[in-house]
Short mmCIF file of C-alpha atoms in Angstrom, two decimals:
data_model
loop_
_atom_site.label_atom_id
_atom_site.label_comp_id
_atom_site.label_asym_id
_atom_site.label_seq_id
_atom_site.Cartn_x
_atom_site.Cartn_y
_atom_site.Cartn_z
CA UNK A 1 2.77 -0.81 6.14
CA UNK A 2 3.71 -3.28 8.77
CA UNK A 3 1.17 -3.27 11.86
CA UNK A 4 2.70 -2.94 15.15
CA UNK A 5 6.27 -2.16 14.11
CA UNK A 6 6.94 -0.22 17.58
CA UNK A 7 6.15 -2.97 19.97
CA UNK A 8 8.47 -4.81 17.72
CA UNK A 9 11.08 -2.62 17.57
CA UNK A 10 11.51 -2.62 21.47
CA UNK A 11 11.78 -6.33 21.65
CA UNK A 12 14.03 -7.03 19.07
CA UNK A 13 17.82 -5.87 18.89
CA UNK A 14 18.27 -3.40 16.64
CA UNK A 15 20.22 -5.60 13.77
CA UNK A 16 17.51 -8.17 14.43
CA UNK A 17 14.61 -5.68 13.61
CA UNK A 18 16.52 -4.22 10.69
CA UNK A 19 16.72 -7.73 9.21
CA UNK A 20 13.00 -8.34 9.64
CA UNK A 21 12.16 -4.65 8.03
CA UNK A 22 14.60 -5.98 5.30
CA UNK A 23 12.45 -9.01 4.97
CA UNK A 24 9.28 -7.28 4.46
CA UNK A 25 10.66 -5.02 1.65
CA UNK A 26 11.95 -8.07 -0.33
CA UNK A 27 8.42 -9.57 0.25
CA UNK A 28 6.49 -6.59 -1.13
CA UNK A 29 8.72 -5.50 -3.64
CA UNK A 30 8.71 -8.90 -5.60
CA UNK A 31 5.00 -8.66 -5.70
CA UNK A 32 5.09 -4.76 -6.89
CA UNK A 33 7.75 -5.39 -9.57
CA UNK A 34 6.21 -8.50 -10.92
CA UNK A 35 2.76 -6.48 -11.34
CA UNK A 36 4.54 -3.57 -13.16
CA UNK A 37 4.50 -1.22 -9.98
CA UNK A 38 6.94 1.80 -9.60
CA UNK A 39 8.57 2.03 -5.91
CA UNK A 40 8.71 5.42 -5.01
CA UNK A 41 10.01 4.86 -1.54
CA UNK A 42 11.00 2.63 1.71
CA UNK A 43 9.80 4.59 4.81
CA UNK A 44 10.25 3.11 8.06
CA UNK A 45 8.06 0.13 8.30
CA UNK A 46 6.49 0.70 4.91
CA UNK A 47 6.88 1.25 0.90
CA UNK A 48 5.16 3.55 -1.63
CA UNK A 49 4.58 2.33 -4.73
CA UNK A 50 2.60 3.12 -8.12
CA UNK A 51 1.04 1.59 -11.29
CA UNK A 52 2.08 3.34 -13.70
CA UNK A 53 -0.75 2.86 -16.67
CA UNK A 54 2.16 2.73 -19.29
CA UNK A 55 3.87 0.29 -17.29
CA UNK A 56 1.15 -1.64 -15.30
CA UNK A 57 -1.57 -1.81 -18.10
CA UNK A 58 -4.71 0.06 -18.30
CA UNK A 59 -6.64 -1.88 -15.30
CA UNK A 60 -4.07 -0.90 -13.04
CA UNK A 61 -6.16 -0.17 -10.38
CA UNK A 62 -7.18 -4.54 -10.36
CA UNK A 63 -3.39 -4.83 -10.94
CA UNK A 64 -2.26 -3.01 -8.00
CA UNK A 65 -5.30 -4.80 -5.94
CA UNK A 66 -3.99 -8.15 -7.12
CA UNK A 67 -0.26 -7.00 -6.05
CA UNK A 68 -1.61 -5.75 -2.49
CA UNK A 69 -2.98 -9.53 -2.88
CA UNK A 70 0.51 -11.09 -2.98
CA UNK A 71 2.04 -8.81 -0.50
CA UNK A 72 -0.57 -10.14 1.88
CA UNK A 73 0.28 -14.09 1.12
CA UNK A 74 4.40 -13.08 0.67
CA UNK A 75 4.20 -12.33 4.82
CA UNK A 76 2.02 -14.98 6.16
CA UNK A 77 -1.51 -14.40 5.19
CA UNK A 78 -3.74 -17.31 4.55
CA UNK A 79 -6.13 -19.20 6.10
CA UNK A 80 -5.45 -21.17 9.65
CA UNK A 81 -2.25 -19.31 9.41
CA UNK A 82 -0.39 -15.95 11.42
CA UNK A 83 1.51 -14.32 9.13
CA UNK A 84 5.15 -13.97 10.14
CA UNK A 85 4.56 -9.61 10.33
CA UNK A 86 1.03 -8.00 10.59
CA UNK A 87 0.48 -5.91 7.41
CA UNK A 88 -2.61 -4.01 5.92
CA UNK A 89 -2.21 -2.26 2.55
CA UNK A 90 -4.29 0.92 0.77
CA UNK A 91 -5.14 1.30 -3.07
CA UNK A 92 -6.51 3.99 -4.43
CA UNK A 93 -6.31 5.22 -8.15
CA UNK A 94 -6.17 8.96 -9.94
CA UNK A 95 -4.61 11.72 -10.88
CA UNK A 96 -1.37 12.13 -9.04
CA UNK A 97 1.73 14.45 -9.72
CA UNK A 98 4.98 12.00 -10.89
CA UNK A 99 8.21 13.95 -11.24
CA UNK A 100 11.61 15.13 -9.55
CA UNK A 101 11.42 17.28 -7.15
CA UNK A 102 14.52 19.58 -6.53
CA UNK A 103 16.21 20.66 -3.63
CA UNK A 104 18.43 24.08 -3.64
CA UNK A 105 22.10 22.13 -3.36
CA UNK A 106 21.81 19.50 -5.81
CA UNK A 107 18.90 16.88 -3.63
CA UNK A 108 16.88 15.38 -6.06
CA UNK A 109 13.84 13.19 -5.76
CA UNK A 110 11.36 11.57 -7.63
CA UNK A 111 8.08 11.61 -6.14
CA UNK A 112 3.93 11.03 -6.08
CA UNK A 113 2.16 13.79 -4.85
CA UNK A 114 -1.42 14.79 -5.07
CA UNK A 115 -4.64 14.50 -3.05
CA UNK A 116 -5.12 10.43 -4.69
CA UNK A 117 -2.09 10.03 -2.35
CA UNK A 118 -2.41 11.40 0.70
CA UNK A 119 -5.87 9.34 0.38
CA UNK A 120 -4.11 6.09 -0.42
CA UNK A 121 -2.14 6.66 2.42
CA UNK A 122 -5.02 7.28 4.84
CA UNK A 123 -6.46 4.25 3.36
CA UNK A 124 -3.23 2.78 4.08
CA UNK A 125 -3.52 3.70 8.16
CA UNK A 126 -6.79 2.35 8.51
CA UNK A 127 -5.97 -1.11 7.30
CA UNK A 128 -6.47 -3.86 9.59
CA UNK A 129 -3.73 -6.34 9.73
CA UNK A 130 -4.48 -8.67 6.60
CA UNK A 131 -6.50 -6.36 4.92
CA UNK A 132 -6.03 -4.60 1.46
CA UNK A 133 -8.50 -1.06 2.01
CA UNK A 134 -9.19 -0.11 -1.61
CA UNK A 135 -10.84 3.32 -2.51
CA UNK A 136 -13.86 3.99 -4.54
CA UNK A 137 -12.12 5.22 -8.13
CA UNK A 138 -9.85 2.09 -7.71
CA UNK A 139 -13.00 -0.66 -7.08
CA UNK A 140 -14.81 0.63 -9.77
CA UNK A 141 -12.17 0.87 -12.19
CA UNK A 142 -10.92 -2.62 -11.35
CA UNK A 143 -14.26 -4.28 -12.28
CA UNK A 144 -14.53 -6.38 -8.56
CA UNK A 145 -17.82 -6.58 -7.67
CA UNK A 146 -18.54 -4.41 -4.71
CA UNK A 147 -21.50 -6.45 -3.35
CA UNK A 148 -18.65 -9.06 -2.59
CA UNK A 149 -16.54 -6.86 -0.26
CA UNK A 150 -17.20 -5.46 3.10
CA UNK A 151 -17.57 -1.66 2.52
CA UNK A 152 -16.40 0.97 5.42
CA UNK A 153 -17.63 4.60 5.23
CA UNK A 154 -14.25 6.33 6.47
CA UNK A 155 -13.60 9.86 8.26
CA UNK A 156 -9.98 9.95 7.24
CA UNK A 157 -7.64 12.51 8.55
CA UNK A 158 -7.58 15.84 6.17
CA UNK A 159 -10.44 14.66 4.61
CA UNK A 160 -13.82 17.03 5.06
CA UNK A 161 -16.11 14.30 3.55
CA UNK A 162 -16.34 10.41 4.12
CA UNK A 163 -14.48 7.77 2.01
CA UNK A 164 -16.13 4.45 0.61
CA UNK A 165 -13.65 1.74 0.78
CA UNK A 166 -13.71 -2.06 0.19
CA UNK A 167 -12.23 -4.67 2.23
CA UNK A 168 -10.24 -6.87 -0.24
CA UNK A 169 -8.61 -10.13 1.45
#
């Protein structure tokens, strides 16, 4: 999700902001489809996306990590340098619900649903710009050593207990 899209929004013209949005979803979808990920959709100022085992390999979870990597040097992010739009980025691996969903007249979507996803997407909110916020089944599963990572005890919204995640730059 792009940080600060609001205040950006009301200084841009509108074709100008829709250009930069544009931008950003070319920059993290190259990274997503070269790591085997599944977009599920463009919302706003942000994407959904998935790693698939069958089509992202069975470390998926250091897959999508190393993706959420990319995304972060695709817009700007490396050292001495602003990125050219403020992003932070949630992984979090599971068991989710992947299928159409649909609608009385025809609608038809597919989606991710499942509690693994509403927590990647809290993950998701709380990332700082420049910061991939990776959840506990995905750090263990993708081997990273934890000891190397900041970790933040999280009270995410919905959530009755607190969340380990890892700071992965």
């Amino acid at each position: 999700d792009i940080r600060g899209s609001t205040p950006l929004a009301e200084k841009m013209e509108t074709r100008e902001f829709s250009e930069l949005i544009h931008r950003f979803y070319l920059a993290g979808t190259k990274p997503l489809y070269s790591n085997g990920a599944l977009i599920e959709k463009f919302v706003g100022d942000g994407l959904t996306a998935f790693f698939a085992p069958a089509f992202a390999g069975n470390n998926h979870a250091l897959t999508a990590i190393k993706a959420g990597r990319e995304i972060l040097r695709a817009t700007g992010y490396s050292p001495g340098k602003a990125p050219w739009i403020p992003v932070g980025i949630g992984v979090n691996t599971g068991v989710a619900y992947i299928g159409s969903m649909k609608i009385e007249g025809g609608h038809t979507e597919i989606t991710i649903l499942g509690d693994v996803v509403n927590t990647t997407a809290r993950l998701c909110s709380q990332a700082k710009p420049g910061e991939v916020l990776v959840g506990e089944a995905a750090m263990q599963m993708s081997g990273l050593p934890k000891n190397e990572h900041e970790l933040r005890k999280l009270s995410l919204k919905g959530k009755q207990d607190i969340v380990d995640a890892w700071v992965v730059t």
